[in-house]
PDB file of C-alpha atoms in Angstrom:
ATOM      1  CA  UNK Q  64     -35.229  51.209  12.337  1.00 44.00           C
ATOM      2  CA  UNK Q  65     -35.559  47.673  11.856  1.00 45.00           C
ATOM      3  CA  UNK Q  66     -39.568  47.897  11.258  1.00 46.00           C
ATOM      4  CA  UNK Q  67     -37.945  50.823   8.127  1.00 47.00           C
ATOM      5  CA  UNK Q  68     -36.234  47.848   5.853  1.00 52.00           C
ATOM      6  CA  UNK Q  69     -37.904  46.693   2.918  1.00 54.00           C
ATOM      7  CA  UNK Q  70     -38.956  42.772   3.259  1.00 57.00           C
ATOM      8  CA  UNK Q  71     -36.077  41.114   0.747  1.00 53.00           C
ATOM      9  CA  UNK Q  72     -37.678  39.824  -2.490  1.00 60.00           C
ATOM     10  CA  UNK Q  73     -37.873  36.284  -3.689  1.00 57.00           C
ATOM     11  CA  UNK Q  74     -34.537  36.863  -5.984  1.00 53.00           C
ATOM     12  CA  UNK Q  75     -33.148  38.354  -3.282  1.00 56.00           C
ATOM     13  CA  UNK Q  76     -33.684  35.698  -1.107  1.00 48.00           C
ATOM     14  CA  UNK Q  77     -32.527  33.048  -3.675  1.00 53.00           C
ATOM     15  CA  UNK Q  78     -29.078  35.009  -3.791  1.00 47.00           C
ATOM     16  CA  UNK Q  79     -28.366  34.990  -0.622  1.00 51.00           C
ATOM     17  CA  UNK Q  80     -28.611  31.554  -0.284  1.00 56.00           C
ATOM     18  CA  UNK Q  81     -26.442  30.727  -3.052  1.00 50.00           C
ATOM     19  CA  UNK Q  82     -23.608  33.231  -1.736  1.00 48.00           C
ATOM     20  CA  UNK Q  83     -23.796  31.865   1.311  1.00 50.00           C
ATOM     21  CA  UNK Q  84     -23.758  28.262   0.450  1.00 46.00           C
ATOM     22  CA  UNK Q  85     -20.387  29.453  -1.702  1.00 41.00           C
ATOM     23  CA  UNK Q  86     -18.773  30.744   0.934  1.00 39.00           C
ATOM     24  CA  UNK Q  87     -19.593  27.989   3.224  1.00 41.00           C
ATOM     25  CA  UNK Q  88     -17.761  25.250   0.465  1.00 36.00           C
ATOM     26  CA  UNK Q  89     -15.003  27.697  -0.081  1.00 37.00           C
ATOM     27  CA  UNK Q  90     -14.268  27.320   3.589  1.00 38.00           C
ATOM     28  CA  UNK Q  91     -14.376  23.673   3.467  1.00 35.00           C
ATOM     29  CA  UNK Q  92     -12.074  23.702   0.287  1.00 35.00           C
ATOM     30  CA  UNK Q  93      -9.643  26.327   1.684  1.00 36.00           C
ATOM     31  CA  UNK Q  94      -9.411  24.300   5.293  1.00 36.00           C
ATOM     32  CA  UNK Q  95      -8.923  20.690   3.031  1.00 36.00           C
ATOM     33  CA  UNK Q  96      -5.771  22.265   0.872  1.00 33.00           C
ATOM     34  CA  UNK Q  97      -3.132  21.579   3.857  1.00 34.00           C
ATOM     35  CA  UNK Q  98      -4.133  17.424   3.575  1.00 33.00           C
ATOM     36  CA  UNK Q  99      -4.026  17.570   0.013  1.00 31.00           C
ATOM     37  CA  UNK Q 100      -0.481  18.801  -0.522  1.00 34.00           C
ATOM     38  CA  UNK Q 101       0.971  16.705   2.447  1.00 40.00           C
ATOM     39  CA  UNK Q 102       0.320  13.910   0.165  1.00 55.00           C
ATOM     40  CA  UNK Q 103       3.223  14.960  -2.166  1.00 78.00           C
ATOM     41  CA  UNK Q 104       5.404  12.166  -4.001  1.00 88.00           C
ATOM     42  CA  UNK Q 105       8.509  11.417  -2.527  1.00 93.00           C
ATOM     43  CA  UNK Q 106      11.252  10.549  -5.756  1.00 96.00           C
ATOM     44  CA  UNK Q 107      13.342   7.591  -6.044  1.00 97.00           C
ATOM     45  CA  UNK Q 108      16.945   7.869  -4.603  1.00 97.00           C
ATOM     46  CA  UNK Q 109      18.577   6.445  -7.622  1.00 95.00           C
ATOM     47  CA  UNK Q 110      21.978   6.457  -6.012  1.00 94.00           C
ATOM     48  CA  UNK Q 111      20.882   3.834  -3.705  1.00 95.00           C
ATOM     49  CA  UNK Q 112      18.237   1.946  -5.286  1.00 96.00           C
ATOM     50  CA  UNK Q 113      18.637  -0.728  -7.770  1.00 95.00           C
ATOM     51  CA  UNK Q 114      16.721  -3.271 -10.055  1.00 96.00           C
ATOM     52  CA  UNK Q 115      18.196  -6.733 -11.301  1.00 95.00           C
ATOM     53  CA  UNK Q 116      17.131  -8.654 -13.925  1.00 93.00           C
ATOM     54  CA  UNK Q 117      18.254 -12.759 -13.236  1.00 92.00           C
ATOM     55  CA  UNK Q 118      18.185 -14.535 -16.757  1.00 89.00           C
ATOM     56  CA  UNK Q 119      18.814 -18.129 -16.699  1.00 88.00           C
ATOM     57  CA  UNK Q 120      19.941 -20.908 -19.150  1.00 83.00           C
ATOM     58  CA  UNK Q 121      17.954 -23.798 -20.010  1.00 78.00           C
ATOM     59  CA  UNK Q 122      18.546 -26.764 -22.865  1.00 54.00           C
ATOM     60  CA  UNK Q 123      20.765 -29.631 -23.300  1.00 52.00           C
ATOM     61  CA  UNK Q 124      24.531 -27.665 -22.647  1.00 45.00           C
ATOM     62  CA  UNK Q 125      22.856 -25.834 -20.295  1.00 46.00           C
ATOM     63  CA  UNK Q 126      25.169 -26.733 -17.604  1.00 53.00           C
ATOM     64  CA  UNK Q 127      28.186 -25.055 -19.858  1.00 45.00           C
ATOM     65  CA  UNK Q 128      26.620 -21.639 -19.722  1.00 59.00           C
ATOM     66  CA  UNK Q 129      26.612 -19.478 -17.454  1.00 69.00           C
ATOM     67  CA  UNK Q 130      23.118 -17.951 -15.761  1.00 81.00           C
ATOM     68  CA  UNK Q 131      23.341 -14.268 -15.629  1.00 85.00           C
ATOM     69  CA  UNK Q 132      22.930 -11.026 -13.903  1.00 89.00           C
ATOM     70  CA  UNK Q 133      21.322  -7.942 -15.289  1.00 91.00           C
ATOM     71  CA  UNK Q 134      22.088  -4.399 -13.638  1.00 94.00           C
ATOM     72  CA  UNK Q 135      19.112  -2.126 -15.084  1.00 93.00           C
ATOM     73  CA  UNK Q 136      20.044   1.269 -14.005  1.00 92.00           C
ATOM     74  CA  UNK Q 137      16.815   3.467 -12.505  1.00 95.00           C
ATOM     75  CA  UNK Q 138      16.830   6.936 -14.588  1.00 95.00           C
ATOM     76  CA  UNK Q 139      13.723   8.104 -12.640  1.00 95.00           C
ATOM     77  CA  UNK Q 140      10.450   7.527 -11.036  1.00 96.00           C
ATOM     78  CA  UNK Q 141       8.190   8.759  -7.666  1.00 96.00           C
ATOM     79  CA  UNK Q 142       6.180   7.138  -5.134  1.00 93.00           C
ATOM     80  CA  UNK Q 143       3.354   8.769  -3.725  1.00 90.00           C
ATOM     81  CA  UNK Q 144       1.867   7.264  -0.064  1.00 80.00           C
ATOM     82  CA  UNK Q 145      -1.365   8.935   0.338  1.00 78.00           C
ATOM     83  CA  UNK Q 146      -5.051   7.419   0.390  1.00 78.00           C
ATOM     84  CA  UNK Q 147      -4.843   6.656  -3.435  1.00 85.00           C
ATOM     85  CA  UNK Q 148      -1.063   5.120  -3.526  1.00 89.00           C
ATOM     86  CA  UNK Q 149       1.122   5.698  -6.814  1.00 92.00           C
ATOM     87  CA  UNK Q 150       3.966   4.458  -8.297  1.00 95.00           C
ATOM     88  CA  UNK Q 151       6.161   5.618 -11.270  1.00 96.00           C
ATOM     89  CA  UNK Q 152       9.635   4.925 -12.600  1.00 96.00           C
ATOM     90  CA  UNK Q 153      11.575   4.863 -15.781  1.00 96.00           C
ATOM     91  CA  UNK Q 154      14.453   2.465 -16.685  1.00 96.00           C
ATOM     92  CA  UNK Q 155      17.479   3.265 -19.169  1.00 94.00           C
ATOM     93  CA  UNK Q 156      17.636   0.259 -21.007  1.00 93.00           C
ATOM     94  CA  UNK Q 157      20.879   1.399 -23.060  1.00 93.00           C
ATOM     95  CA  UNK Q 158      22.941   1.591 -19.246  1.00 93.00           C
ATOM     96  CA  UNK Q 159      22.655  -2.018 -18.747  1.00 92.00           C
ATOM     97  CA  UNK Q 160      25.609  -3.653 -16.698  1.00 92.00           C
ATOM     98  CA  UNK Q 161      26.315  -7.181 -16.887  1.00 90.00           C
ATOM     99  CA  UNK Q 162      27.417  -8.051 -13.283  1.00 90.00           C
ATOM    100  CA  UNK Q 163      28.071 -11.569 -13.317  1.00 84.00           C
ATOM    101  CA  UNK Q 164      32.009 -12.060 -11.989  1.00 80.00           C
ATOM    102  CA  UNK Q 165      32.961 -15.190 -13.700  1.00 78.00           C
ATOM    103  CA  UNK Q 166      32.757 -13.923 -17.240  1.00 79.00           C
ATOM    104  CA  UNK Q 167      35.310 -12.262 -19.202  1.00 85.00           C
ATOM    105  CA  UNK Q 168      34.930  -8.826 -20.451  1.00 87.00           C
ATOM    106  CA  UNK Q 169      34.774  -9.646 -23.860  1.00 88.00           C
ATOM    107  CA  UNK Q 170      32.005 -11.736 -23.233  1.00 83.00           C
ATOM    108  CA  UNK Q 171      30.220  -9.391 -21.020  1.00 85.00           C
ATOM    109  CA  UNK Q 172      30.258  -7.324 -23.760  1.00 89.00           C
ATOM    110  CA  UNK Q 173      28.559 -10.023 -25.777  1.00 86.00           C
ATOM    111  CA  UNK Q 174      25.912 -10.579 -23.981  1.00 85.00           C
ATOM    112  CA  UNK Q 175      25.277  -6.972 -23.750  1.00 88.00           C
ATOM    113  CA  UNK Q 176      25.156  -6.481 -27.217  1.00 89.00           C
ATOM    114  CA  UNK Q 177      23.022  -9.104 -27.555  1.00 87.00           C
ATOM    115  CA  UNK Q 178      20.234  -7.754 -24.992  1.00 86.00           C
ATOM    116  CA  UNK Q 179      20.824  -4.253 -26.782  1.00 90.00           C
ATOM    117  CA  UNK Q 180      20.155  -5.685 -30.168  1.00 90.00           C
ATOM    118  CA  UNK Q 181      17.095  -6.029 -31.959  1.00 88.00           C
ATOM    119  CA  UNK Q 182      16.630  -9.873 -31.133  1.00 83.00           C
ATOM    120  CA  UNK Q 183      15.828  -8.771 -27.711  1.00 88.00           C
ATOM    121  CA  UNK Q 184      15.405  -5.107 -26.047  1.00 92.00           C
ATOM    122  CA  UNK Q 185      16.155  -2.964 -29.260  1.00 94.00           C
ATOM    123  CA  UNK Q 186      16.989  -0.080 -27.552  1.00 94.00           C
ATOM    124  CA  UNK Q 187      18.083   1.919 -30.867  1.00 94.00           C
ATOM    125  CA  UNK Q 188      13.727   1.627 -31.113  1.00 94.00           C
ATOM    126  CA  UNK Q 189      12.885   1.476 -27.494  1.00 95.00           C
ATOM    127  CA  UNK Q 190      15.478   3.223 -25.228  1.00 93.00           C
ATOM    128  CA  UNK Q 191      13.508   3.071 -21.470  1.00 95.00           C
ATOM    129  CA  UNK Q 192      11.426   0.638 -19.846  1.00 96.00           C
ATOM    130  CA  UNK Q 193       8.609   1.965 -18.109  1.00 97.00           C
ATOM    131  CA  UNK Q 194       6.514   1.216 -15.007  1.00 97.00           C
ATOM    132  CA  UNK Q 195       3.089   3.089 -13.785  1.00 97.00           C
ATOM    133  CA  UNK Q 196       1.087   1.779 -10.819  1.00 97.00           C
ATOM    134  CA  UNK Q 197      -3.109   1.742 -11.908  1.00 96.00           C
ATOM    135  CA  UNK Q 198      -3.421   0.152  -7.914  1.00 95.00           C
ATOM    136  CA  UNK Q 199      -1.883  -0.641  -4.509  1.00 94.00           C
ATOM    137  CA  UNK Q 200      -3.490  -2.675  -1.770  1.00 93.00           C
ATOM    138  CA  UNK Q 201      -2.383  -4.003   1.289  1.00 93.00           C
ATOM    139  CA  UNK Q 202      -0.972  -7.195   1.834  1.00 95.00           C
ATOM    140  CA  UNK Q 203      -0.315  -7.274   5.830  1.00 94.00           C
ATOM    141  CA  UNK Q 204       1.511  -5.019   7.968  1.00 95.00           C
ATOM    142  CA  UNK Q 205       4.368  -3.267   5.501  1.00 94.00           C
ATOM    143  CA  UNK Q 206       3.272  -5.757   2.517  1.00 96.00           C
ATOM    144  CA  UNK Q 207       1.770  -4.780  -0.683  1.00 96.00           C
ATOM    145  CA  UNK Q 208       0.707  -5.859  -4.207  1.00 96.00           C
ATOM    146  CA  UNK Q 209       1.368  -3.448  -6.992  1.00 97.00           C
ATOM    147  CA  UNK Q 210      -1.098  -3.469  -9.646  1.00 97.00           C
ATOM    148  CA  UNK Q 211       0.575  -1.278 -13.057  1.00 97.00           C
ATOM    149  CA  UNK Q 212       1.443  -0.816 -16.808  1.00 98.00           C
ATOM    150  CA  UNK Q 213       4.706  -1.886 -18.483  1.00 97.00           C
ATOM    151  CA  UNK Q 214       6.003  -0.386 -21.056  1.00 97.00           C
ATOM    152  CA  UNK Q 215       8.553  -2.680 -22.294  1.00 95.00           C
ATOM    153  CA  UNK Q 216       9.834  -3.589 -26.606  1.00 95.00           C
ATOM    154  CA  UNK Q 217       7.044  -1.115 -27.572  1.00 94.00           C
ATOM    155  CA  UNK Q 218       4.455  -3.492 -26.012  1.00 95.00           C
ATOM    156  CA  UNK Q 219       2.409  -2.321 -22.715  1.00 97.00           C
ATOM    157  CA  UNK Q 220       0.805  -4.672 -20.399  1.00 97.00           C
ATOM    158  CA  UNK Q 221      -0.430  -5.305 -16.941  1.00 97.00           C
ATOM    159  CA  UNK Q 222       1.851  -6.832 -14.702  1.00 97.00           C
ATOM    160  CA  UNK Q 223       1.588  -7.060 -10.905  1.00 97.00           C
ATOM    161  CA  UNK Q 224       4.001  -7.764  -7.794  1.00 96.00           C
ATOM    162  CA  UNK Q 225       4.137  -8.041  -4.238  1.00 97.00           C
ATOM    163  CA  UNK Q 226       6.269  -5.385  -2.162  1.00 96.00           C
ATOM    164  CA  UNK Q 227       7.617  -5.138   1.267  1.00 97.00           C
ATOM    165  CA  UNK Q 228       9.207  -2.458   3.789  1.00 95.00           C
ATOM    166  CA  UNK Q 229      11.995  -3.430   5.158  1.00 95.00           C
ATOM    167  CA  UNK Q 230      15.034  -1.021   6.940  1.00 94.00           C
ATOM    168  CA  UNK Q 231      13.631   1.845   4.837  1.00 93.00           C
ATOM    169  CA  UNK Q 232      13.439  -0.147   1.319  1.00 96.00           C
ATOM    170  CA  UNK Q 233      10.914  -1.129  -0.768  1.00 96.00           C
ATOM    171  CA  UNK Q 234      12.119  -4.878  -1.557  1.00 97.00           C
ATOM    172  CA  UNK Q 235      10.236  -7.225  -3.833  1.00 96.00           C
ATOM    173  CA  UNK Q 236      10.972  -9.342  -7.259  1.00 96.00           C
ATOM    174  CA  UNK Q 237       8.836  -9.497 -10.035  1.00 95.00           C
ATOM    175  CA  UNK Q 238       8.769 -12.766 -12.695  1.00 94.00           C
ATOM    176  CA  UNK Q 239       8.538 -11.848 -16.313  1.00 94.00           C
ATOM    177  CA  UNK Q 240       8.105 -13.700 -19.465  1.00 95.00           C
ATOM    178  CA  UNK Q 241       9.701 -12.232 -22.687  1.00 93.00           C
ATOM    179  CA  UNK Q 242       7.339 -13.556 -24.956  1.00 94.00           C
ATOM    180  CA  UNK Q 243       4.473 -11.303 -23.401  1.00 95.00           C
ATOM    181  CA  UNK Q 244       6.575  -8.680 -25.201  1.00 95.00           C
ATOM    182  CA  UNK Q 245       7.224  -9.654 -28.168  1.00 93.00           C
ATOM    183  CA  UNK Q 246      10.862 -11.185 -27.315  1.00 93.00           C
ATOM    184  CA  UNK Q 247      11.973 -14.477 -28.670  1.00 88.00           C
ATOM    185  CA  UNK Q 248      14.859 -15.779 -26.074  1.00 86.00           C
ATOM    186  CA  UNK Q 249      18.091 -16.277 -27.316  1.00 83.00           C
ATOM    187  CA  UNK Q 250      19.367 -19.726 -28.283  1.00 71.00           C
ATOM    188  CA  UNK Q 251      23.304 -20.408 -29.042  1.00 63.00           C
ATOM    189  CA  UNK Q 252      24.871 -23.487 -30.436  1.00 47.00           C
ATOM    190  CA  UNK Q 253      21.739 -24.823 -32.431  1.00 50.00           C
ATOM    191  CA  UNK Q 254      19.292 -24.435 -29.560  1.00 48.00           C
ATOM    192  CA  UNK Q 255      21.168 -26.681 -27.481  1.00 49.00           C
ATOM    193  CA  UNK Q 256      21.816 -23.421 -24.590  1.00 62.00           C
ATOM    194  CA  UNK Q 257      18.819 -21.566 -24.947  1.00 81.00           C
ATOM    195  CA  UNK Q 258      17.609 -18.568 -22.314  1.00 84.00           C
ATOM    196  CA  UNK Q 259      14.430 -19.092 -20.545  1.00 90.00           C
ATOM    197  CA  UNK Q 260      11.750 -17.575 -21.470  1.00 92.00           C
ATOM    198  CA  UNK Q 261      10.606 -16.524 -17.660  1.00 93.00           C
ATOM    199  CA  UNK Q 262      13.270 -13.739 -15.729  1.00 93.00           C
ATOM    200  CA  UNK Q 263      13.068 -12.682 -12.717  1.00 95.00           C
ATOM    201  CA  UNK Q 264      13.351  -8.893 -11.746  1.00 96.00           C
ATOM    202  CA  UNK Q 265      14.484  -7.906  -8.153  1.00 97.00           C
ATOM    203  CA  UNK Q 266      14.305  -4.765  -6.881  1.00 96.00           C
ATOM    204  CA  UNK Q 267      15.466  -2.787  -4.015  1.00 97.00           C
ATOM    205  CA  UNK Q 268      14.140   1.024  -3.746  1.00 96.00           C
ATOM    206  CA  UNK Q 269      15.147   4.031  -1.899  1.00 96.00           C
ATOM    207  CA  UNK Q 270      13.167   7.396  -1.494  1.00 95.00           C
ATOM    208  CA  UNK Q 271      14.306  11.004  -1.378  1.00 94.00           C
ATOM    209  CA  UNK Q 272      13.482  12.442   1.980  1.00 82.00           C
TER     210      UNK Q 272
END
């Protein structure tokens, strides 16, 4: 029976190949898919991370003011840890807490309005800060450096910042000058208590099981 079959022709020959070479990559695609969506992102647990924003004082009745603490509350964000690392979030910049104890409400709710305003964060034009990693390499055993985008004022620039595991929480801080955005710090009194232009940003971040 065998000798009966007619020899395949040159076309034929060529399609055959080509199904069988796309049945072989299917394969390899189909047994690759499992790997590929273990590496989903994990979300930020917003209930128990948190970012804060350290301004300090500077100029001549600088030691009459009062440095200050900045609670920027996280509205959302990801972190993926696969072979190509990623990192996301999003802050609500018109939720800011003041946190520092020794102030009065009333001025609390100064400064506020001042970082609110449109001599600083102008959150009536530019309600959420955002952050997008563009790179993450290691930095040791649990140690990073965060390469990304920040969207801050309207402006967006590069910023980087070294992270580090510890007890399940991605700790690091972050320094920051305002004029890079397109702030001018605040000065009081004729200049003479001024804020700094540098602030530092500390964060602490938890992820969704």
């Amino acid at each position: 029976m065998e000798s009966l079959r007619k020899p395949l022709s040159r076309a034929e020959v060529g399609l055959k190949r080509r199904t069988t070479t796309f049945v072989v990559l299917t394969l390899l695609l189909s047994s690759a898919m499992p790997a590929l969506a273990g590496a989903e992102a994990r979300l930020i647990d917003r209930a128990h991370s948190t970012i804060t924003v350290y301004v300090y004082k500077t100029g001549i009745l600088a030691g009459l003011a009062h440095n200050h603490e900045i609670e920027a509350p996280i509205a959302g964000g990801e972190v993926k840890d696969s072979e190509i690392p990623f990192v996301e979030l999003r802050v609500d910049s018109t939720k800011l807490r003041v946190l520092d104890p020794e102030v009065s409400d009333g001025t609390r709710a100064t400064i506020l309005a001042t970082m609110r305003g449109a001599e600083v964060l102008d959150v009536d034009h530019f309600s959420e800060i955002h952050f997008r990693s563009t790179g993450v390499e290691p930095n040791g055993a649990d140690h990073w450096i965060v390469h990304g985008n920040l969207d801050l004022h309207g402006q967006t620039h590069p910023i980087s910042f070294e992270v580090a595991l510890k007890d399940g929480l991605y700790q690091g801080t972050a320094p920051l000058k305002q004029t890079g955005f397109g702030i001018t710090p605040v000065k009081v009194a004729g200049g003479t208590v001024k804020v700094k232009d540098e602030v530092k940003i500390a964060f602490s971040i938890a992820l969704l099981n």
